[in-house]
Short mmCIF file of C-alpha atoms and ligand atoms in Angstrom, two decimals:
data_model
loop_
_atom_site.label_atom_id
_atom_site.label_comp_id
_atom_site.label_asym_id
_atom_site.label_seq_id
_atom_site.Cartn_x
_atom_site.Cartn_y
_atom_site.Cartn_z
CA UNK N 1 19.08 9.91 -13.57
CA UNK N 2 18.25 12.49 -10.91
CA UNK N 3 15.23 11.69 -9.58
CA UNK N 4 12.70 13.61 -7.21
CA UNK N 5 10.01 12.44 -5.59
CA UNK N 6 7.09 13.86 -3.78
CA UNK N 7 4.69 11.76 -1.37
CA UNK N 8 2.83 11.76 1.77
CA UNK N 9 5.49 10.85 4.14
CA UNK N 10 3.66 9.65 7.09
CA UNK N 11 0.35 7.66 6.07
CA UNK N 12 -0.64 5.00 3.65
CA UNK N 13 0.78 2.81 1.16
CA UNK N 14 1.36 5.80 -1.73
CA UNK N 15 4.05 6.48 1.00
CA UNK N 16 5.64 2.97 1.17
CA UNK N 17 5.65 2.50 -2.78
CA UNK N 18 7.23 5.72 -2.97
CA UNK N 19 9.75 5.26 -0.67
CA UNK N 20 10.82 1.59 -1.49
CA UNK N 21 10.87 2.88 -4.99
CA UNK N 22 13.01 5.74 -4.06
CA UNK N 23 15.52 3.27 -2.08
CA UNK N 24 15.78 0.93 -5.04
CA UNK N 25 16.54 3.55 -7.52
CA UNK N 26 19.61 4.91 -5.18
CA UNK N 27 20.04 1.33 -5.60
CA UNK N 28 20.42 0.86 -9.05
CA UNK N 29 22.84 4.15 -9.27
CA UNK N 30 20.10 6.47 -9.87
CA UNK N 31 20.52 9.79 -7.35
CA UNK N 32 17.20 10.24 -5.72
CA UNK N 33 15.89 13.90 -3.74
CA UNK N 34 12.73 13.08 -1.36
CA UNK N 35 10.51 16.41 -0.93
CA UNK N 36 8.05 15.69 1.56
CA UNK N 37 6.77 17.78 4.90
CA UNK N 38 8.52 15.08 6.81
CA UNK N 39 10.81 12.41 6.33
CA UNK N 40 9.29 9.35 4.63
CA UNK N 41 9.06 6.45 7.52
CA UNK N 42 10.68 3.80 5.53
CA UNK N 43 13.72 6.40 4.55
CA UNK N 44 15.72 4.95 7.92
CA UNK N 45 19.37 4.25 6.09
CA UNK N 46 21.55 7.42 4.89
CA UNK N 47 22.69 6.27 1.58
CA UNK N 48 25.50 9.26 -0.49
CA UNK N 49 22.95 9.30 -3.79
CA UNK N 50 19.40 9.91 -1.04
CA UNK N 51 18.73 13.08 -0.21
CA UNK N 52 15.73 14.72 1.43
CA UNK N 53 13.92 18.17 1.52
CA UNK N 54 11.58 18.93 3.70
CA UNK N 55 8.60 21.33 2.59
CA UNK N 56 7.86 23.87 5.56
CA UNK N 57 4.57 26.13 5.02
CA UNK N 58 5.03 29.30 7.06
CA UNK N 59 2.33 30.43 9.52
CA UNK N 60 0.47 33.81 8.91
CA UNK N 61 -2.50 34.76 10.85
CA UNK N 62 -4.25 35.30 7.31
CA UNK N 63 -3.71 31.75 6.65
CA UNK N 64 -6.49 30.16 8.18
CA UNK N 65 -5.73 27.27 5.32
CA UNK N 66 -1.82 27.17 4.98
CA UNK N 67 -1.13 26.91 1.41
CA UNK N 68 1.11 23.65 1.49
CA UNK N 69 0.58 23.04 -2.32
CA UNK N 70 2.30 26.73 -2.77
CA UNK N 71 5.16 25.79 -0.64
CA UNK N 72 5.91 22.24 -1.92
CA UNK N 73 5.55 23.89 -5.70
CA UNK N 74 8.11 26.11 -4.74
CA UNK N 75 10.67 23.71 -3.02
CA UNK N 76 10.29 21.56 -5.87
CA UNK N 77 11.52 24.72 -8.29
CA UNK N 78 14.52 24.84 -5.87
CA UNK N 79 15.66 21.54 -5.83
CA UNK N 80 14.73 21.52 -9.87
CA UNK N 81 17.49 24.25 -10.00
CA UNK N 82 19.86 23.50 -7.40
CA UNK N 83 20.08 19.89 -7.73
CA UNK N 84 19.64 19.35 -11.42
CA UNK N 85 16.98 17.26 -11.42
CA UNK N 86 15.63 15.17 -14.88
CA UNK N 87 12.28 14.72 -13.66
CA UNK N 88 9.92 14.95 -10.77
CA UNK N 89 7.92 11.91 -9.81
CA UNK N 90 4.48 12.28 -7.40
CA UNK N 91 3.20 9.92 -5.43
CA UNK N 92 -1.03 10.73 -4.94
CA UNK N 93 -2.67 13.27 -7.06
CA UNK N 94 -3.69 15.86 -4.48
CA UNK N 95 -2.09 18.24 -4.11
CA UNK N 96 1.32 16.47 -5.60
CA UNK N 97 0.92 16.55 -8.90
CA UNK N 98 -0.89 20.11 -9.20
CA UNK N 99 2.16 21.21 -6.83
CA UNK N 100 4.26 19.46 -10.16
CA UNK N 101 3.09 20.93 -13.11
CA UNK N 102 2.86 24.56 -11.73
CA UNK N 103 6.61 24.22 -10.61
CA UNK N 104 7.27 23.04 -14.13
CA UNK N 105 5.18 25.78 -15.62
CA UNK N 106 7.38 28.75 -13.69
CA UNK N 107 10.25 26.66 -14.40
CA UNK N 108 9.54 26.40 -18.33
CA UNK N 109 9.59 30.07 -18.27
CA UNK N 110 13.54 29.44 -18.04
CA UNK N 111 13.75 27.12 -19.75
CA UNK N 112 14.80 24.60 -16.97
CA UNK N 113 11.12 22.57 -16.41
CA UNK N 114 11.77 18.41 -16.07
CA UNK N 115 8.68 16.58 -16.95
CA UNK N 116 6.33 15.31 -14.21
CA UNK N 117 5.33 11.79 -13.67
CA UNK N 118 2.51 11.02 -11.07
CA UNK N 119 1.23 7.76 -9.96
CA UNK N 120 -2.23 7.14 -8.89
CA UNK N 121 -2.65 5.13 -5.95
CA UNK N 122 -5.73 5.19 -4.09
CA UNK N 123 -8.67 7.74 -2.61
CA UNK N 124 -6.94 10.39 -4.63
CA UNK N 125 -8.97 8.75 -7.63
CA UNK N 126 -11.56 6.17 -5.39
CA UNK N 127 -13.05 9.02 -3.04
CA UNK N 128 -11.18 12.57 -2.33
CA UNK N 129 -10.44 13.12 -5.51
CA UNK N 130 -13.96 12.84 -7.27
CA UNK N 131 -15.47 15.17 -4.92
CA UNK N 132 -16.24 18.14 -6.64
CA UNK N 133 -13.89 20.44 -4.62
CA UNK N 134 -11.13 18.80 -6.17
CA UNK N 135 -12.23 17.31 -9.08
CA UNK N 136 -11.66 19.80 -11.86
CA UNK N 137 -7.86 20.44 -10.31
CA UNK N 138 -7.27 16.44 -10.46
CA UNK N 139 -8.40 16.53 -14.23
CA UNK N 140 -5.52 19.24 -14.88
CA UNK N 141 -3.07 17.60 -13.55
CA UNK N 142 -3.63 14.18 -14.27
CA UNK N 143 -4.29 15.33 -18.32
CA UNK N 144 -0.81 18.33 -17.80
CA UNK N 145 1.37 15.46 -16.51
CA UNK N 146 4.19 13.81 -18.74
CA UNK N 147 3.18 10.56 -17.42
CA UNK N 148 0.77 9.03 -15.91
CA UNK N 149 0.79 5.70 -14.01
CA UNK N 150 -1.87 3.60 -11.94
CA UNK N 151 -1.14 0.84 -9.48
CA UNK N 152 -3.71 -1.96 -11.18
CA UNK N 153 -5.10 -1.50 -14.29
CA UNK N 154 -9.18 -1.40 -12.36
CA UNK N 155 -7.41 1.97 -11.12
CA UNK N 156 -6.79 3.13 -14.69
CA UNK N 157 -10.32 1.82 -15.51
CA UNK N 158 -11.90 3.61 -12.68
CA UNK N 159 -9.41 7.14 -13.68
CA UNK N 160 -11.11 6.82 -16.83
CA UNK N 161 -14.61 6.08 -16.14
CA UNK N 162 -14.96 8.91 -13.12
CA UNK N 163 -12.79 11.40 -14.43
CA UNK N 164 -13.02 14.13 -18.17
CA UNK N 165 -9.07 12.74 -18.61
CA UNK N 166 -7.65 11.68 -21.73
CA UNK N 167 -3.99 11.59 -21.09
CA UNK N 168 -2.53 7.91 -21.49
CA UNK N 169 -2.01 5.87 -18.07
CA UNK N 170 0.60 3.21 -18.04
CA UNK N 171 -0.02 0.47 -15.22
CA UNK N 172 2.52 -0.34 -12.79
CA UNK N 173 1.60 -2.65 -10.38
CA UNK N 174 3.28 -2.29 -6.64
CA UNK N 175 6.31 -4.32 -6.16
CA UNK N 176 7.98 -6.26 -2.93
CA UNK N 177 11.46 -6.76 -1.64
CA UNK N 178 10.61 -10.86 -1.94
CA UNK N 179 14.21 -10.87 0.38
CA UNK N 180 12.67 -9.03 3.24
CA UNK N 181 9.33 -10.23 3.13
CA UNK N 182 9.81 -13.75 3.31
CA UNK N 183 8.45 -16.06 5.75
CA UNK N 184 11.70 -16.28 8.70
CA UNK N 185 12.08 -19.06 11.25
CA UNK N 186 9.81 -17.79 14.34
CA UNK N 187 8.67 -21.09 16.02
CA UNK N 188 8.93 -19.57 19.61
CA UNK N 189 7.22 -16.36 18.82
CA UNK N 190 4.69 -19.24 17.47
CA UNK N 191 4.54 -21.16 20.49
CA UNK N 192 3.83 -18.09 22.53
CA UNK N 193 0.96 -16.85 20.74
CA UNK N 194 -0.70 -20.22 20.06
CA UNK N 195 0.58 -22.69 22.16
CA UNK N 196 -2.12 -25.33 21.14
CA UNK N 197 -1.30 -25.50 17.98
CA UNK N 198 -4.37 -22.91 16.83
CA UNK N 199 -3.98 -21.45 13.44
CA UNK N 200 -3.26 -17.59 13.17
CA UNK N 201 -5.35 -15.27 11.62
CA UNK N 202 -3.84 -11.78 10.74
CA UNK N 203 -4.93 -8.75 9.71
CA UNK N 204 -2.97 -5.36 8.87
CA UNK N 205 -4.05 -1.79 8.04
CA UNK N 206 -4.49 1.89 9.46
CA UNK N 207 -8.11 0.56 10.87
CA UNK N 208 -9.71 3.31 8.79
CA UNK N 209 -13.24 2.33 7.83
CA UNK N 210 -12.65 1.77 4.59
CA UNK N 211 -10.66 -1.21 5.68
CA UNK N 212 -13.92 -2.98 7.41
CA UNK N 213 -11.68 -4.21 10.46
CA UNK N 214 -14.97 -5.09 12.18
CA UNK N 215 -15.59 -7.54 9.28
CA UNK N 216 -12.54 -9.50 10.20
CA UNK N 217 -13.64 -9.75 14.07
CA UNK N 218 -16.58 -10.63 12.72
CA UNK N 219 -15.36 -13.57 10.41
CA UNK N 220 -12.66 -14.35 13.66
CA UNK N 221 -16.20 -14.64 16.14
CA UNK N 222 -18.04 -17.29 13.78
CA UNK N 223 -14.54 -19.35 13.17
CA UNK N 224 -13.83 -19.75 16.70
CA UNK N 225 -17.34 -20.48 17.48
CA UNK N 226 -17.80 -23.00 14.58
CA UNK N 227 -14.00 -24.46 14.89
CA UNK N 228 -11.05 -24.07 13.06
CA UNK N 229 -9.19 -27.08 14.70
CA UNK N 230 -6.92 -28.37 11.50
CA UNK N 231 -8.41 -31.77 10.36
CA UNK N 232 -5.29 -33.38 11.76
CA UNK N 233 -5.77 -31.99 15.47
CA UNK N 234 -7.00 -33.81 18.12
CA UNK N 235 -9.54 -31.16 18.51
CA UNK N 236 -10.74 -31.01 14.93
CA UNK N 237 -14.57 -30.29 15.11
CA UNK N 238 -14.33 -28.37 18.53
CA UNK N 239 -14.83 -24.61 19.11
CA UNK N 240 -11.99 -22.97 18.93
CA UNK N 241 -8.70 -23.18 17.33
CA UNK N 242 -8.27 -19.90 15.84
CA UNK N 243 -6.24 -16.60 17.31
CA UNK N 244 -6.21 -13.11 15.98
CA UNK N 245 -3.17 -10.50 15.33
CA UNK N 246 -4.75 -7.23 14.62
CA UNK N 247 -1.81 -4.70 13.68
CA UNK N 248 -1.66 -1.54 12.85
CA UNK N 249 -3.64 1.62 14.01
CA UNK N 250 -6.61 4.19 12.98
CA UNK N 251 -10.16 5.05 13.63
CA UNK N 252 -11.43 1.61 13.91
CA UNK N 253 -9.40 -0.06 16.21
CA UNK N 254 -11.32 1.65 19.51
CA UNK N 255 -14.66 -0.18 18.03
CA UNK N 256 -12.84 -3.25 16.96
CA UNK N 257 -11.87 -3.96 20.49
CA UNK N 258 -14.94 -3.26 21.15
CA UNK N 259 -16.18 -5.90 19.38
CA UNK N 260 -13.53 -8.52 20.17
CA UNK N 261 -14.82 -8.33 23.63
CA UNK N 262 -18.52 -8.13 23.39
CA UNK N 263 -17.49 -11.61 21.75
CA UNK N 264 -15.66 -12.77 24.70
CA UNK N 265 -13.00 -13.55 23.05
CA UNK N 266 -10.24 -11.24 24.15
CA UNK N 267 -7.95 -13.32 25.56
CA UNK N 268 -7.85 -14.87 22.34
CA UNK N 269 -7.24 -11.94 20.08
CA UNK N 270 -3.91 -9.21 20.50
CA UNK N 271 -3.94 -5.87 18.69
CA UNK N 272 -0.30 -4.92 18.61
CA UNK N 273 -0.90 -1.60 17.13
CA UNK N 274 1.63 0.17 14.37
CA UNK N 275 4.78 -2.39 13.96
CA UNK N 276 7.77 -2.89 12.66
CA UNK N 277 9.05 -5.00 11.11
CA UNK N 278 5.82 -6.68 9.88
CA UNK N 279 7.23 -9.61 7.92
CA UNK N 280 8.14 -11.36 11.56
CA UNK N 281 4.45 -11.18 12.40
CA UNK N 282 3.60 -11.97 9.40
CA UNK N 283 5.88 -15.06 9.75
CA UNK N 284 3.73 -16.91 12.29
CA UNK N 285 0.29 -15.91 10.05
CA UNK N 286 -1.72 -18.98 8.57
CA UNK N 287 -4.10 -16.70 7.01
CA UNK N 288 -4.51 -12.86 5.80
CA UNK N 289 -7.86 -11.52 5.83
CA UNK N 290 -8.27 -8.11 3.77
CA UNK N 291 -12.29 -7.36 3.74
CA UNK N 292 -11.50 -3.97 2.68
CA UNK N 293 -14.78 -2.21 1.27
CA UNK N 294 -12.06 -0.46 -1.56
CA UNK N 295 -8.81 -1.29 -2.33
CA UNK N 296 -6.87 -0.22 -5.37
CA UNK N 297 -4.24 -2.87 -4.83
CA UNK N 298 -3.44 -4.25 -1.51
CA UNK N 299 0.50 -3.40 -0.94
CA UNK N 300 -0.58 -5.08 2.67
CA UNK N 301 -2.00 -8.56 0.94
CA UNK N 302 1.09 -8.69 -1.16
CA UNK N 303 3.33 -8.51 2.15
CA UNK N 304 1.85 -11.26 3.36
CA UNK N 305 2.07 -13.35 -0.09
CA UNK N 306 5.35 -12.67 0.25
CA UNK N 307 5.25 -14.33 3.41
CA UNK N 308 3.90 -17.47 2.38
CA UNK N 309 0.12 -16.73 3.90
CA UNK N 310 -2.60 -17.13 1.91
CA UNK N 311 -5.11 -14.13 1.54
CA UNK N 312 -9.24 -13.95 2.34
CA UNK N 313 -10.13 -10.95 0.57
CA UNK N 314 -12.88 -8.96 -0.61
CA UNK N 315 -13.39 -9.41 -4.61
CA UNK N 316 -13.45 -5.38 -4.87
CA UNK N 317 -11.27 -3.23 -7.05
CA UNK N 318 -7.49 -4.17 -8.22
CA UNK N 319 -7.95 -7.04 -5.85
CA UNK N 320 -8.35 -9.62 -7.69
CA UNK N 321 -5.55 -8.54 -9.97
CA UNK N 322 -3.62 -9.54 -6.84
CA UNK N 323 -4.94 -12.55 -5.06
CA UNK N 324 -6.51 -15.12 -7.78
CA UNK N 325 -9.16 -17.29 -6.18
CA UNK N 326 -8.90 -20.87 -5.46
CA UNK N 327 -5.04 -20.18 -6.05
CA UNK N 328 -3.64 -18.27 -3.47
CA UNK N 329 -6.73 -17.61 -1.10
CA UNK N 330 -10.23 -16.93 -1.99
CA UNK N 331 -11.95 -13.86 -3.31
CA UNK N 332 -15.71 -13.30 -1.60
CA UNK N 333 -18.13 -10.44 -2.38
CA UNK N 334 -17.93 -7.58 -0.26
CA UNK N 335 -19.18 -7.80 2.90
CA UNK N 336 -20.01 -10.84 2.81
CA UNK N 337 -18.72 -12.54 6.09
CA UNK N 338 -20.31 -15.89 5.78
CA UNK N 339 -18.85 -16.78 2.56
CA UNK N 340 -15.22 -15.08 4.07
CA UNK N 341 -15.76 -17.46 7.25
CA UNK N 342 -16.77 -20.31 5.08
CA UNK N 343 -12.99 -19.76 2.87
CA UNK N 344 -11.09 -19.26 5.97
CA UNK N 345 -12.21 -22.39 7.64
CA UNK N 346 -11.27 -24.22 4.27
CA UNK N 347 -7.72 -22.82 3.97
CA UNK N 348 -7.16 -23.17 8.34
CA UNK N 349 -8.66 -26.73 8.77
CA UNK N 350 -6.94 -28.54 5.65
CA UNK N 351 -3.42 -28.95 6.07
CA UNK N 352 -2.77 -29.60 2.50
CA UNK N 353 -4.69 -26.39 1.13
CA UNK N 354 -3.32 -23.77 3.35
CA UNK N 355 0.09 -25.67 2.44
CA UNK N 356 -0.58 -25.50 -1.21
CA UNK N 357 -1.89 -21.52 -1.31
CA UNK N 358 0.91 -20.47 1.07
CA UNK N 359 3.10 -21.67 -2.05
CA UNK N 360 1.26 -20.22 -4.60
CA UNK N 361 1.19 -16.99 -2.50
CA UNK N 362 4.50 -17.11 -2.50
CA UNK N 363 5.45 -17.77 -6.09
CA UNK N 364 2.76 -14.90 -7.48
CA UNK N 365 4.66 -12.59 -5.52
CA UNK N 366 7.90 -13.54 -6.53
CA UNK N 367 6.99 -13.69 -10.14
CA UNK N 368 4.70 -11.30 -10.84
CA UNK N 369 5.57 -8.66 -8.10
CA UNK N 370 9.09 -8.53 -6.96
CA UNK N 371 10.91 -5.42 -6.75
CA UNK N 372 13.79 -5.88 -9.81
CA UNK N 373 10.68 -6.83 -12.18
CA UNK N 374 8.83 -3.66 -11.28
CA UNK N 375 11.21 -0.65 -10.47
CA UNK N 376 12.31 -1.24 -14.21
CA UNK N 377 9.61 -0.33 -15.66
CA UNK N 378 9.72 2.74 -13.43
CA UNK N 379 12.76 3.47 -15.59
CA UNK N 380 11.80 2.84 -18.67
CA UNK N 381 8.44 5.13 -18.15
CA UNK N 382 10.75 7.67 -16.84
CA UNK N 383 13.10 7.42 -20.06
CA UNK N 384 10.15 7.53 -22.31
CA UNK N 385 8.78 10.56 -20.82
CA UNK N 386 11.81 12.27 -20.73
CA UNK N 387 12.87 11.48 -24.48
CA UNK N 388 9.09 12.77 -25.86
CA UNK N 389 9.66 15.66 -23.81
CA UNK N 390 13.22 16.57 -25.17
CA UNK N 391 11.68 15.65 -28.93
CA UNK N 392 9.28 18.31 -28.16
CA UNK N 393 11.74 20.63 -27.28
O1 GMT E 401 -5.80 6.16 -0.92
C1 GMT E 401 -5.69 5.63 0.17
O2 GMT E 401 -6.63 5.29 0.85
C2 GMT E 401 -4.36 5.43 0.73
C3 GMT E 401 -3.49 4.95 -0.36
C4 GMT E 401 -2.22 5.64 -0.19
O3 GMT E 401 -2.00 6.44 -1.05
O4 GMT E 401 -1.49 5.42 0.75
O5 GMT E 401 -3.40 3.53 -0.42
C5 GMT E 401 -3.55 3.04 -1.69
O6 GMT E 401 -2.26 2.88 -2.23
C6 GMT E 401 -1.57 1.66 -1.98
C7 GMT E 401 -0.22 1.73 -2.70
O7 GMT E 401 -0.38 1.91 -4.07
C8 GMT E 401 -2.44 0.49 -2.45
O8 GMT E 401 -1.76 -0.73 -2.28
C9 GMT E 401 -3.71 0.50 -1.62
O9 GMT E 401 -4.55 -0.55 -2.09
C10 GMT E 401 -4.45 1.81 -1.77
N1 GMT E 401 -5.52 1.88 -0.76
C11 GMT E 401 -6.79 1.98 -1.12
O10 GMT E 401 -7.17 1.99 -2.27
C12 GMT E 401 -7.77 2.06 0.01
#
């Protein structure tokens, strides 16, 4: 197949699905065109079946608002035509899949339109999209689209229960390259963060507030001030015991520092801002703490299952489709940071339990999640959609 796909290039997960999906189609033989106002972050390898186009939205002093959704409809007719593309695949509703089913509309005229598949992923449902500026235009394309898909099936719950949409939406879960995010050999990069043995807690995200970043310094304070010495340290019951990898950047992280100090615990904590490659941090992690106050998924939780690290998690959204309590971490209500401090302290000071949950992390990623179990059914929605639309022909 000739595949193109839209997504936000720079920010967020929607980008990172797209683009690992993207790279494991090329994979699989499949010839892949990227349209995007910038190249996708992940897109670092040239590959002969990867191309990319890259949407530019000409000033015009009338433009106080430049019409990007215009321009990306219209570079999307142009690779349609020029590239022969079967189908056009966006990644976040707004504007992506409006941009979609217009291009397809001036392209039907000709008799050339490809169906349009567009995957839900996040605030484009949750929060932007449900704001009634938008809404009505999300209904149209979500209901105009060939196919419809939703990373966890509370997202196709939620799609249905905020939104006049009737169109079917198939759940496909994010997916992980369980070869590249798997837990490496990084003793000395150990050593040099914690070199009494302390247990590591990590957390990773774009710090926007949605993410509650000051919940995990807050959960990080009452651990080191309650201990988190494992039961078979010589300083089990002491203060202490517990360090803190914040990466990533956004918003939050000015106030999360904040906090971090007004603890006095700075020298204990590092925030290494935006990294790559994440699995090597993730590598040294004993424990992943997402308290995020919404979260469709959690493509960053799943990274660090992959790792081996068992996840502390809010119990919000398609979270729990992801992390299953008592099993490979522990699910607490939001916000609440006593009952997260209480779980972490379990899984950091027993051996045996972070052990066992590090394993089952693991395994649920590698079973339920990894990439050659998920792209296919990427395919197969793709081949469905494209034989109803040829029967309708
Ligand atoms: O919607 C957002 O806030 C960003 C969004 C994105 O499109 O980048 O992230 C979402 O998509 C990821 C990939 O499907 C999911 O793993 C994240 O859970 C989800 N983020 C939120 O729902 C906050």
């Amino acid at each position: 197949m000739t595949i193109g796909i839209t997504c936000y290039p720079t920010f967020g997960g929607s980008g990172v699905v797209a683009t690992e999906l993207g790279k494991a189609l090329a994979a699989r033989g499949h010839t892949v065109h990227f349209i995007a106002y910038a190249l996708p972050l992940r897109l670092e390898h040239v590959a002969e079946n990867v191309f990319f186009h890259e949407v530019r939205v000409n000033t015009y002093p009338l433009f106080e608002y430049p019409p990007y959704a215009l321009a990306l409809a219209s570079k999307m007719i142009d690779v349609v035509k020029h590239e022969g593309l079967d189908l056009l695949h966006v990644h976040y509703a707004i504007p992506h899949a409006t941009s979609a089913v217009l291009a397809r509309q001036i392209l039907d005229a000709s008799g050339m339109g490809v169906p349009v598949v567009t995957t839900l992923h996040g605030t484009d449902i949750t929060l932007v999209g449900k704001d009634p500026s938008f809404k009505p235009v999300v209904e149209h394309a979500i209901d105009t689209s060939d196919g419809v898909t939703a990373v966890s099936d509370w997202l196709r719950r939620e799609t249905y229960a905020s939104f006049d949409v009737s169109n079917e939406i198939e759940v496909i879960p994010n997916f992980i390259d369980t070869e590249r995010f798997k837990r490496q050999p990084k003793d000395h990069f150990k050593q040099a963060i914690a070199p009494d043995g302390e247990r590591l807690l990590v957390h990773v995200s774009n710090f926007r507030r949605v993410k509650r970043a000051r919940d995990v310094v807050e959960v990080f304070a009452r651990l080191h001030a309650e201990g988190a010495w494992p039961e078979d340290h010589p300083r089990h019951g002491q203060p202490g015991g517990v360090k803190l990898l914040m990466v990533g950047d956004g918003p939050d992280r000015a106030a999360s520092e904040l906090a971090v100090r007004e603890a006095g615990l700075w020298s204990e904590a590092r925030f290494l801002g935006k990294q790559e490659p994440v699995e090597e941090i993730l590598s040294i992690a004993d424990l992943f703490l997402m308290p995020s106050g919404s979260e469709t998924f959690g493509l960053a939780a799943l990274e660090a299952m992959a790792c081996g690290v068992p996840v502390v998690s809010s119990d919000i959204g398609g979270l729990p489709e992801l992390n299953v309590d008592g099993e490979t971490g522990f699910l607490r209500p939001l916000g609440d940071v006593a009952g997260m401090t209480a779980a972490s302290r379990q899984i950091l000071s027993s051996p045996a339990i972070q052990a066992r949950m590090a394993h089952a992390a693991r395994q649920r990623a590698e079973t339920e999640f990894e990439l050659d179990r998920i792209v296919p059914q990427y395919e197969a929605h793709y081949r469905r959609v494209m034989d109803r639309r040829e029967g309708s022909a």
